[in-house]
CSV table of C-alpha atoms in Angstrom, one decimal:
chain,number,residue,atom,x,y,z
T,1288,MET,CA,167.3,36.6,68.5
T,1289,ALA,CA,164.1,35.7,66.7
T,1290,PRO,CA,161.8,38.5,65.7
T,1291,THR,CA,158.7,39.0,67.8
T,1292,ALA,CA,155.6,37.7,66.2
T,1293,VAL,CA,153.1,40.4,65.4
T,1294,ALA,CA,149.4,39.6,66.2
T,1295,PRO,CA,147.1,40.0,63.2
T,1296,PRO,CA,144.8,42.9,63.4
T,1297,PRO,CA,141.3,42.2,64.8
T,1298,GLN,CA,138.7,41.2,62.3
T,1299,PRO,CA,135.6,43.4,61.9
T,1300,PRO,CA,132.4,41.9,63.1
T,1301,PRO,CA,130.4,40.1,60.4
T,1302,ALA,CA,128.1,42.3,58.5
T,1303,VAL,CA,124.5,42.1,59.7
T,1304,ALA,CA,122.0,41.6,57.0
T,1305,PRO,CA,119.5,44.4,56.8
T,1306,PRO,CA,115.9,43.6,57.9
T,1307,PRO,CA,113.5,42.7,55.1
T,1308,PRO,CA,111.7,45.8,53.9
T,1309,ILE,CA,108.1,46.5,54.8
T,1310,SER,CA,105.9,46.1,51.7
T,1311,GLU,CA,102.9,48.3,51.2
T,1312,SER,CA,101.5,45.9,48.6
T,1313,PRO,CA,102.7,42.6,50.0
T,1314,GLU,CA,102.5,39.1,48.6
T,1315,PRO,CA,101.8,36.2,51.0
T,1316,GLY,CA,104.9,35.9,53.1
T,1317,ASP,CA,106.1,39.5,52.8
T,1318,VAL,CA,106.7,41.6,55.9
T,1319,CYS,CA,103.9,44.1,56.2
T,1320,TRP,CA,104.4,45.5,59.7
T,1321,ARG,CA,106.9,45.8,62.6
T,1322,GLY,CA,106.1,46.9,66.1
T,1323,SER,CA,105.8,45.3,69.5
T,1324,MET,CA,103.3,43.2,71.4
T,1325,VAL,CA,102.4,43.7,75.1
T,1326,ARG,CA,100.0,42.1,77.5
T,1327,SER,CA,98.1,44.8,79.5
T,1328,ASN,CA,101.0,47.2,78.7
T,1329,LYS,CA,103.6,44.7,80.1
T,1330,LYS,CA,105.7,41.8,78.8
T,1331,ARG,CA,106.9,43.8,75.7
T,1332,VAL,CA,108.3,41.8,72.8
T,1333,PRO,CA,109.3,43.1,69.4
T,1334,VAL,CA,107.4,41.4,66.6
T,1335,GLN,CA,106.9,41.6,62.8
T,1336,ALA,CA,103.9,40.6,60.7
T,1337,ARG,CA,103.9,38.7,57.5
T,1338,PHE,CA,101.0,39.0,55.2
T,1339,LEU,CA,98.8,35.9,54.7
T,1340,ARG,CA,95.5,37.0,53.2
T,1341,GLY,CA,92.7,39.6,53.3
T,1342,ARG,CA,92.8,43.2,54.4
T,1343,PHE,CA,95.2,44.2,57.2
T,1344,GLN,CA,96.1,47.8,56.5
T,1345,SER,CA,93.4,49.3,58.8
T,1346,VAL,CA,95.3,47.8,61.7
T,1347,PHE,CA,98.9,46.9,60.8
T,1348,ASN,CA,100.1,50.3,59.4
T,1349,LYS,CA,102.6,53.0,60.3
T,1350,GLY,CA,100.2,54.5,62.8
T,1351,CYS,CA,100.1,51.4,64.9
T,1352,GLU,CA,103.3,50.7,66.8
T,1353,GLN,CA,102.0,48.3,69.5
T,1354,LEU,CA,99.4,45.6,70.0
T,1355,ASN,CA,98.2,45.7,73.5
T,1356,ILE,CA,96.5,42.4,74.5
T,1357,SER,CA,94.0,43.5,77.1
T,1358,HIS,CA,91.8,40.4,77.5
T,1359,ARG,CA,91.2,36.9,76.2
T,1360,SER,CA,88.4,35.1,74.3
T,1361,SER,CA,87.5,31.5,73.9
T,1362,TRP,CA,88.2,29.6,70.6
T,1363,GLU,CA,84.5,29.2,70.1
T,1364,ASP,CA,83.8,32.9,70.3
T,1365,VAL,CA,86.6,33.8,68.0
T,1366,GLY,CA,85.3,31.3,65.5
T,1367,LYS,CA,82.1,33.3,65.3
T,1368,ARG,CA,83.8,36.5,64.3
T,1369,HIS,CA,83.9,38.0,60.8
T,1370,VAL,CA,87.6,37.8,59.9
T,1371,ILE,CA,88.6,40.2,57.2
T,1372,GLY,CA,92.4,39.7,57.2
T,1373,VAL,CA,95.1,37.3,58.6
T,1374,VAL,CA,98.8,38.0,59.2
T,1375,CYS,CA,101.5,35.8,60.9
T,1376,LEU,CA,103.4,37.3,63.8
T,1377,GLU,CA,107.0,36.2,64.5
T,1378,ALA,CA,109.8,37.2,66.8
T,1379,THR,CA,112.2,39.9,65.6
T,1380,SER,CA,114.5,42.5,67.2
T,1381,ASP,CA,113.9,46.1,67.9
T,1382,ASN,CA,115.8,47.0,64.7
T,1383,GLY,CA,114.0,44.4,62.6
T,1384,GLY,CA,116.9,42.0,62.5
T,1385,VAL,CA,117.5,38.5,63.9
T,1386,PRO,CA,115.8,38.3,67.3
T,1387,THR,CA,118.1,38.0,70.4
T,1388,ALA,CA,117.8,35.1,72.8
T,1389,ALA,CA,115.7,37.3,75.1
T,1390,ASP,CA,113.4,38.4,72.2
T,1391,SER,CA,112.8,34.7,71.2
T,1392,LYS,CA,112.2,33.7,74.8
T,1393,GLY,CA,109.7,36.4,75.3
T,1394,PHE,CA,107.8,35.5,72.1
T,1395,PHE,CA,107.7,31.8,73.0
T,1396,GLU,CA,106.3,32.7,76.4
T,1397,TYR,CA,103.3,34.3,74.6
T,1398,ILE,CA,102.7,31.1,72.7
T,1399,GLU,CA,102.8,29.0,75.8
T,1400,TYR,CA,100.7,31.5,77.7
T,1401,PHE,CA,97.8,31.3,75.2
T,1402,LYS,CA,98.1,27.6,75.0
T,1403,SER,CA,97.9,27.1,78.7
T,1404,LYS,CA,94.9,29.5,79.1
T,1405,GLU,CA,93.2,27.8,76.1
T,1406,ARG,CA,92.2,31.3,75.0
T,1407,ALA,CA,93.0,33.7,72.2
T,1408,GLY,CA,94.6,37.0,73.0
T,1409,VAL,CA,92.4,40.1,72.1
T,1410,ALA,CA,93.8,43.5,71.2
T,1411,ARG,CA,91.4,46.3,70.6
T,1412,ILE,CA,92.3,48.9,68.0
T,1413,GLU,CA,90.4,52.1,69.0
T,1414,GLU,CA,90.5,53.6,65.5
T,1415,GLY,CA,87.6,52.0,63.7
T,1416,ASN,CA,86.6,49.9,66.6
T,1417,GLN,CA,88.5,46.9,65.3
T,1418,TYR,CA,89.8,43.8,67.1
T,1419,VAL,CA,92.8,41.5,66.6
T,1420,TYR,CA,92.7,38.0,67.8
T,1421,ILE,CA,96.0,36.3,68.6
T,1422,ILE,CA,96.0,32.5,68.0
T,1423,PRO,CA,98.8,30.1,69.0
T,1424,PRO,CA,99.8,27.1,67.0
T,1425,GLY,CA,98.3,23.7,67.8
T,1426,VAL,CA,94.6,24.7,67.9
T,1427,GLU,CA,91.9,24.3,65.3
T,1428,LEU,CA,91.6,28.0,64.5
T,1429,PHE,CA,95.3,28.1,63.7
T,1430,VAL,CA,94.9,25.2,61.2
T,1431,GLN,CA,91.7,26.8,59.8
T,1432,HIS,CA,93.3,30.2,59.1
T,1433,GLY,CA,96.9,29.1,58.5
T,1434,PRO,CA,99.4,27.7,57.7
T,1435,PRO,CA,102.1,30.4,58.0
T,1436,PRO,CA,103.6,31.3,54.6
T,1437,ARG,CA,107.1,30.5,55.7
T,1438,GLY,CA,109.1,28.9,58.6
T,1439,SER,CA,107.8,26.6,61.3
T,1440,ALA,CA,104.2,27.0,62.6
T,1441,ASP,CA,105.6,26.3,66.1
T,1442,HIS,CA,107.4,29.7,65.9
T,1443,THR,CA,104.4,31.7,64.8
T,1444,LEU,CA,101.3,33.3,66.1
T,1445,LEU,CA,98.3,34.1,63.9
T,1446,ALA,CA,96.6,37.5,64.1
T,1447,LEU,CA,93.0,37.6,62.9
T,1448,VAL,CA,91.7,41.1,62.0
T,1449,SER,CA,87.9,41.7,62.7
T,1450,THR,CA,85.9,44.8,62.3
T,1451,ASP,CA,82.7,43.4,63.8
T,1452,PRO,CA,83.4,42.1,67.4
T,1453,ASP,CA,79.8,41.4,68.2
T,1454,GLY,CA,78.8,39.9,64.8
T,1455,ALA,CA,78.9,36.4,63.5
T,1456,GLN,CA,80.3,35.2,60.3
T,1457,PRO,CA,78.0,36.2,57.4
T,1458,ALA,CA,75.6,33.5,56.4
T,1459,ALA,CA,76.2,31.8,53.1
T,1460,ALA,CA,73.9,32.6,50.3
T,1461,PRO,CA,71.4,29.8,49.4
T,1462,THR,CA,72.4,27.7,46.4
T,1463,GLY,CA,71.3,29.3,43.2
T,1464,ALA,CA,70.6,32.7,44.9
T,1465,ALA,CA,71.4,35.8,42.9
T,1466,THR,CA,74.6,37.5,44.0
T,1467,ALA,CA,74.2,40.6,41.7
T,1468,PRO,CA,71.4,42.9,40.8
T,1469,LEU,CA,68.9,41.5,38.3
T,1470,ALA,CA,69.4,42.7,34.7
T,1471,ASN,CA,66.8,45.2,33.5
T,1472,ALA,CA,65.4,45.7,37.0
T,1473,PRO,CA,63.0,48.7,37.3
T,1474,SER,CA,64.5,51.7,38.9
T,1475,GLY,CA,63.5,52.5,42.5
T,1476,GLY,CA,63.5,48.8,43.5
T,1477,ALA,CA,59.8,48.7,44.1
T,1478,ASN,CA,59.1,45.7,41.8
T,1479,THR,CA,61.7,43.3,40.4
T,1480,GLY,CA,59.5,40.3,39.8
T,1481,GLY,CA,58.1,40.5,36.2
T,1482,GLU,CA,54.6,39.2,36.2
T,1483,HIS,CA,54.5,39.2,40.0
T,1484,GLY,CA,55.1,43.0,39.8
T,1485,LYS,CA,52.1,43.4,37.4
T,1486,ASP,CA,49.8,41.5,39.8
T,1487,GLN,CA,50.9,43.6,42.7
T,1488,ASN,CA,50.3,46.8,40.8
T,1489,GLY,CA,46.8,45.7,39.9
T,1490,THR,CA,46.0,44.8,43.4
T,1491,ASP,CA,47.2,48.2,44.7
T,1492,GLN,CA,45.1,50.0,42.1
T,1493,GLU,CA,41.9,48.1,43.1
T,1494,ALA,CA,42.6,48.8,46.8
T,1495,ALA,CA,43.0,52.5,46.0
T,1496,LEU,CA,39.7,52.6,44.1
T,1497,ARG,CA,37.8,50.9,46.9
T,1498,ALA,CA,39.2,53.4,49.4
T,1499,LEU,CA,38.2,56.3,47.2
T,1500,LEU,CA,34.6,54.9,46.8
T,1501,GLN,CA,34.3,54.7,50.6
T,1502,ARG,CA,35.1,58.4,51.2
T,1503,PRO,CA,32.0,60.3,52.6
T,1504,GLU,CA,32.0,63.0,50.0
T,1505,VAL,CA,32.1,60.4,47.2
T,1506,LEU,CA,29.3,58.4,48.8
T,1507,ASN,CA,27.2,61.6,49.2
T,1508,LEU,CA,27.8,62.5,45.5
T,1509,LEU,CA,26.8,59.0,44.4
T,1510,SER,CA,23.6,59.1,46.5
T,1511,GLN,CA,22.6,62.4,45.0
T,1512,LYS,CA,23.0,61.0,41.5
T,1513,ASP,CA,20.9,58.0,42.5
T,1514,GLY,CA,18.2,60.3,43.9
T,1515,LYS,CA,17.9,62.0,40.6
């Protein structure tokens, strides 16, 4: 009688690669934040942010666990905002690993939602009165502030950080305009114009003298001297 074949022992599941660490001083493309994104506290999806440029730490930090998109804004209005930082949002899992099918599906629904509405998502950060504008791929703002540092742009949302929701982009300085204090400028800032400052001082002194001569007590004293 032939010996009974023994089944091989079950193989352990393949090792799951640990999620990339969150960098506190990231280079472009490094993961700088993990959390979740919701729309009016619904439709939660886990996301992670990769640094692109600018300042992001005031929003994407350990104290922020969730971006709550509460309303939308037109591309034109977002284009007027003063953007101080840009990160790329991408799908992930709750443990920071490879996103599940459900995670990826939920993230792509956000992309299609903003495209269909032709609007940017807006998340207000109460601390510091800051705003984050969520931009889907395929629009001019995405091209202007992108591209993402890695992967396909079609799988990414841009998040623009702004600290001045009602202000426009700062105007560019005129060509040749000074961008630093003038050397040897007088303290106090009253006059910084060389010869122009001297003319102004002379004019001020003459005006003060005329005002003094028009005072009643001075006029009375002068008339008494003339009478003598």
